[in-house]
Amino acid sequence: MRFTRTELPEVILVEPDVYPDSRGFFLETYHQKKYAEGGVPGPFVQDNHSRSVRGTLRGLHAQVGRPQGKLVRAVAGEMFDVAVDIRRGSQSFGRWVGVVLSGENFRQLYIPPGFAHGFCVLSERVDVEYKCTDFYDRDDE
């Protein structure tokens, strides 16, 4: 399992070990101890699943009073995923990083609290699952 800090060091690209065989594959999508050692602290309190069609742009989403960290992955399909530093006073305020996440590359992106998150769908459809470090609060978005 590889944890790579991006140009925004708090944003971490996770490349899990995948074990394929003639029946399909196996991978761990989250292991608290391994992820914490890789810089993904958690704890996560909510899991979400969304589906979107080609060309859909979702985001940029953020909560101000109760910021959420997110561990994002595409289960099926492909998307361009983006994290933007919206922490006022941060040296990297306004900077962003983007990566392609897909059901084929198994990558995940950890987006810490204080960053906005969004993605654009590149395939016909994408199914996205993500873990959150705080609960969704519509009034705080």
PDB file of C-alpha atoms in Angstrom:
ATOM      1  CA  MET A   1       0.000   0.000   0.000  1.00  0.00           C
ATOM      2  CA  ARG A   2       1.384   3.393  -0.992  1.00  0.00           C
ATOM      3  CA  PHE A   3       0.565   6.784   0.529  1.00  0.00           C
ATOM      4  CA  THR A   4       1.838   9.701  -1.544  1.00  0.00           C
ATOM      5  CA  ARG A   5       1.613  13.306  -0.428  1.00  0.00           C
ATOM      6  CA  THR A   6       0.529  15.531  -3.310  1.00  0.00           C
ATOM      7  CA  GLU A   7       1.677  19.094  -4.096  1.00  0.00           C
ATOM      8  CA  LEU A   8      -0.607  20.013  -1.180  1.00  0.00           C
ATOM      9  CA  PRO A   9       1.035  17.767   1.430  1.00  0.00           C
ATOM     10  CA  GLU A  10      -2.124  17.351   3.523  1.00  0.00           C
ATOM     11  CA  VAL A  11      -3.895  15.799   0.509  1.00  0.00           C
ATOM     12  CA  ILE A  12      -2.785  12.171   0.180  1.00  0.00           C
ATOM     13  CA  LEU A  13      -3.069   9.803  -2.772  1.00  0.00           C
ATOM     14  CA  VAL A  14      -3.643   6.230  -1.594  1.00  0.00           C
ATOM     15  CA  GLU A  15      -2.780   3.311  -3.852  1.00  0.00           C
ATOM     16  CA  PRO A  16      -3.907   0.117  -2.127  1.00  0.00           C
ATOM     17  CA  ASP A  17      -2.427  -3.295  -2.795  1.00  0.00           C
ATOM     18  CA  VAL A  18      -4.709  -5.218  -5.152  1.00  0.00           C
ATOM     19  CA  TYR A  19      -4.628  -9.004  -5.274  1.00  0.00           C
ATOM     20  CA  PRO A  20      -6.064 -10.263  -8.588  1.00  0.00           C
ATOM     21  CA  ASP A  21      -6.623 -13.905  -9.446  1.00  0.00           C
ATOM     22  CA  SER A  22      -8.721 -15.919 -11.868  1.00  0.00           C
ATOM     23  CA  ARG A  23     -11.868 -15.216  -9.801  1.00  0.00           C
ATOM     24  CA  GLY A  24     -11.463 -11.421  -9.696  1.00  0.00           C
ATOM     25  CA  PHE A  25      -9.587  -9.380  -7.090  1.00  0.00           C
ATOM     26  CA  PHE A  26      -9.345  -8.431  -3.422  1.00  0.00           C
ATOM     27  CA  LEU A  27      -8.192  -5.210  -1.756  1.00  0.00           C
ATOM     28  CA  GLU A  28      -8.566  -3.454   1.564  1.00  0.00           C
ATOM     29  CA  THR A  29     -10.450  -0.190   1.011  1.00  0.00           C
ATOM     30  CA  TYR A  30      -9.731   0.967   4.559  1.00  0.00           C
ATOM     31  CA  HIS A  31      -7.626  -0.295   7.456  1.00  0.00           C
ATOM     32  CA  GLN A  32      -7.545   2.194  10.331  1.00  0.00           C
ATOM     33  CA  LYS A  33      -4.031   1.399  11.545  1.00  0.00           C
ATOM     34  CA  LYS A  34      -2.400   1.321   8.088  1.00  0.00           C
ATOM     35  CA  TYR A  35      -4.165   4.488   6.957  1.00  0.00           C
ATOM     36  CA  ALA A  36      -3.261   6.366  10.160  1.00  0.00           C
ATOM     37  CA  GLU A  37       0.389   5.362   9.662  1.00  0.00           C
ATOM     38  CA  GLY A  38       0.108   6.664   6.072  1.00  0.00           C
ATOM     39  CA  GLY A  39      -1.149  10.071   7.223  1.00  0.00           C
ATOM     40  CA  VAL A  40      -4.924   9.521   6.967  1.00  0.00           C
ATOM     41  CA  PRO A  41      -6.015  10.144  10.556  1.00  0.00           C
ATOM     42  CA  GLY A  42      -9.796   9.651  10.644  1.00  0.00           C
ATOM     43  CA  PRO A  43     -11.874   8.813  12.541  1.00  0.00           C
ATOM     44  CA  PHE A  44     -14.578   8.452   9.922  1.00  0.00           C
ATOM     45  CA  VAL A  45     -18.203   8.744  11.029  1.00  0.00           C
ATOM     46  CA  GLN A  46     -20.221   8.598   7.807  1.00  0.00           C
ATOM     47  CA  ASP A  47     -19.997   6.716   4.486  1.00  0.00           C
ATOM     48  CA  ASN A  48     -21.647   8.004   1.297  1.00  0.00           C
ATOM     49  CA  HIS A  49     -22.265   6.586  -2.185  1.00  0.00           C
ATOM     50  CA  SER A  50     -23.157   8.675  -5.225  1.00  0.00           C
ATOM     51  CA  ARG A  51     -23.701   7.909  -8.900  1.00  0.00           C
ATOM     52  CA  SER A  52     -23.287  10.454 -11.681  1.00  0.00           C
ATOM     53  CA  VAL A  53     -23.308  10.409 -15.485  1.00  0.00           C
ATOM     54  CA  ARG A  54     -20.670  11.616 -17.987  1.00  0.00           C
ATOM     55  CA  GLY A  55     -19.928  15.336 -17.817  1.00  0.00           C
ATOM     56  CA  THR A  56     -21.490  15.846 -14.389  1.00  0.00           C
ATOM     57  CA  LEU A  57     -19.563  18.335 -12.277  1.00  0.00           C
ATOM     58  CA  ARG A  58     -20.104  17.909  -8.533  1.00  0.00           C
ATOM     59  CA  GLY A  59     -18.790  20.442  -6.080  1.00  0.00           C
ATOM     60  CA  LEU A  60     -16.965  22.237  -4.922  1.00  0.00           C
ATOM     61  CA  HIS A  61     -18.404  21.135  -1.591  1.00  0.00           C
ATOM     62  CA  ALA A  62     -17.223  22.210   1.842  1.00  0.00           C
ATOM     63  CA  GLN A  63     -18.573  22.778   5.324  1.00  0.00           C
ATOM     64  CA  VAL A  64     -17.259  25.820   7.151  1.00  0.00           C
ATOM     65  CA  GLY A  65     -18.182  25.320  10.819  1.00  0.00           C
ATOM     66  CA  ARG A  66     -17.871  21.541  10.811  1.00  0.00           C
ATOM     67  CA  PRO A  67     -15.354  20.797   8.069  1.00  0.00           C
ATOM     68  CA  GLN A  68     -15.240  17.248   6.767  1.00  0.00           C
ATOM     69  CA  GLY A  69     -12.207  15.223   5.844  1.00  0.00           C
ATOM     70  CA  LYS A  70     -13.003  12.749   3.056  1.00  0.00           C
ATOM     71  CA  LEU A  71     -11.490   9.524   1.780  1.00  0.00           C
ATOM     72  CA  VAL A  72     -12.794   9.270  -1.790  1.00  0.00           C
ATOM     73  CA  ARG A  73     -12.728   6.448  -4.337  1.00  0.00           C
ATOM     74  CA  ALA A  74     -14.438   5.556  -7.602  1.00  0.00           C
ATOM     75  CA  VAL A  75     -15.913   2.079  -7.334  1.00  0.00           C
ATOM     76  CA  ALA A  76     -16.851   1.906 -11.032  1.00  0.00           C
ATOM     77  CA  GLY A  77     -16.200   4.371 -13.831  1.00  0.00           C
ATOM     78  CA  GLU A  78     -13.730   7.266 -13.917  1.00  0.00           C
ATOM     79  CA  MET A  79     -13.607  10.826 -12.608  1.00  0.00           C
ATOM     80  CA  PHE A  80     -11.241  13.754 -12.227  1.00  0.00           C
ATOM     81  CA  ASP A  81     -11.221  14.466  -8.477  1.00  0.00           C
ATOM     82  CA  VAL A  82     -10.162  17.834  -7.041  1.00  0.00           C
ATOM     83  CA  ALA A  83      -9.232  19.197  -3.606  1.00  0.00           C
ATOM     84  CA  VAL A  84      -8.912  22.951  -3.012  1.00  0.00           C
ATOM     85  CA  ASP A  85      -7.354  24.520   0.087  1.00  0.00           C
ATOM     86  CA  ILE A  86      -9.944  26.960   1.470  1.00  0.00           C
ATOM     87  CA  ARG A  87      -8.276  27.507   4.853  1.00  0.00           C
ATOM     88  CA  ARG A  88      -7.898  31.266   5.248  1.00  0.00           C
ATOM     89  CA  GLY A  89      -4.366  32.141   6.290  1.00  0.00           C
ATOM     90  CA  SER A  90      -2.925  28.907   4.901  1.00  0.00           C
ATOM     91  CA  GLN A  91       0.220  29.263   2.778  1.00  0.00           C
ATOM     92  CA  SER A  92      -1.519  27.183   0.104  1.00  0.00           C
ATOM     93  CA  PHE A  93      -4.895  28.982   0.307  1.00  0.00           C
ATOM     94  CA  GLY A  94      -6.677  28.757  -3.066  1.00  0.00           C
ATOM     95  CA  ARG A  95      -4.309  26.129  -4.477  1.00  0.00           C
ATOM     96  CA  TRP A  96      -5.706  22.860  -5.753  1.00  0.00           C
ATOM     97  CA  VAL A  97      -4.666  19.369  -6.729  1.00  0.00           C
ATOM     98  CA  GLY A  98      -6.473  16.926  -9.002  1.00  0.00           C
ATOM     99  CA  VAL A  99      -6.141  13.221  -9.810  1.00  0.00           C
ATOM    100  CA  VAL A 100      -7.987  10.642 -11.875  1.00  0.00           C
ATOM    101  CA  LEU A 101      -9.757   8.053  -9.736  1.00  0.00           C
ATOM    102  CA  SER A 102     -11.351   5.013 -11.329  1.00  0.00           C
ATOM    103  CA  GLY A 103     -12.692   1.576 -10.650  1.00  0.00           C
ATOM    104  CA  GLU A 104      -9.736   0.305 -12.674  1.00  0.00           C
ATOM    105  CA  ASN A 105      -6.879   2.107 -10.888  1.00  0.00           C
ATOM    106  CA  PHE A 106      -8.284   1.567  -7.337  1.00  0.00           C
ATOM    107  CA  ARG A 107      -6.764   4.864  -6.144  1.00  0.00           C
ATOM    108  CA  GLN A 108      -8.223   6.880  -3.286  1.00  0.00           C
ATOM    109  CA  LEU A 109      -7.758  10.523  -2.391  1.00  0.00           C
ATOM    110  CA  TYR A 110      -7.708  11.744   1.196  1.00  0.00           C
ATOM    111  CA  ILE A 111      -8.964  15.326   1.429  1.00  0.00           C
ATOM    112  CA  PRO A 112      -8.493  16.763   4.936  1.00  0.00           C
ATOM    113  CA  PRO A 113     -10.882  19.091   6.768  1.00  0.00           C
ATOM    114  CA  GLY A 114     -10.557  22.653   5.486  1.00  0.00           C
ATOM    115  CA  PHE A 115     -10.418  21.655   1.821  1.00  0.00           C
ATOM    116  CA  ALA A 116     -13.246  21.864  -0.713  1.00  0.00           C
ATOM    117  CA  HIS A 117     -13.948  18.776  -2.804  1.00  0.00           C
ATOM    118  CA  GLY A 118     -15.386  18.218  -6.251  1.00  0.00           C
ATOM    119  CA  PHE A 119     -15.167  15.956  -9.281  1.00  0.00           C
ATOM    120  CA  CYS A 120     -16.048  15.720 -12.957  1.00  0.00           C
ATOM    121  CA  VAL A 121     -17.241  12.444 -14.481  1.00  0.00           C
ATOM    122  CA  LEU A 122     -15.073  11.219 -17.370  1.00  0.00           C
ATOM    123  CA  SER A 123     -16.807   7.877 -18.109  1.00  0.00           C
ATOM    124  CA  GLU A 124     -20.425   7.110 -19.043  1.00  0.00           C
ATOM    125  CA  ARG A 125     -21.176   6.739 -15.334  1.00  0.00           C
ATOM    126  CA  VAL A 126     -19.228   6.754 -12.087  1.00  0.00           C
ATOM    127  CA  ASP A 127     -20.065   5.291  -8.699  1.00  0.00           C
ATOM    128  CA  VAL A 128     -18.252   7.098  -5.902  1.00  0.00           C
ATOM    129  CA  GLU A 129     -17.903   6.034  -2.290  1.00  0.00           C
ATOM    130  CA  TYR A 130     -16.384   8.265   0.343  1.00  0.00           C
ATOM    131  CA  LYS A 131     -15.866   8.267   4.064  1.00  0.00           C
ATOM    132  CA  CYS A 132     -16.300  11.500   6.074  1.00  0.00           C
ATOM    133  CA  THR A 133     -14.713  12.642   9.333  1.00  0.00           C
ATOM    134  CA  ASP A 134     -17.820  14.633  10.356  1.00  0.00           C
ATOM    135  CA  PHE A 135     -21.527  14.398   9.641  1.00  0.00           C
ATOM    136  CA  TYR A 136     -23.146  16.223   6.733  1.00  0.00           C
ATOM    137  CA  ASP A 137     -24.785  19.482   7.783  1.00  0.00           C
ATOM    138  CA  ARG A 138     -26.813  21.137   5.012  1.00  0.00           C
ATOM    139  CA  ASP A 139     -26.936  24.455   6.891  1.00  0.00           C
ATOM    140  CA  ASP A 140     -23.112  24.556   7.121  1.00  0.00           C
ATOM    141  CA  GLU A 141     -22.390  23.898   3.437  1.00  0.00           C
TER     142      GLU A 141
END
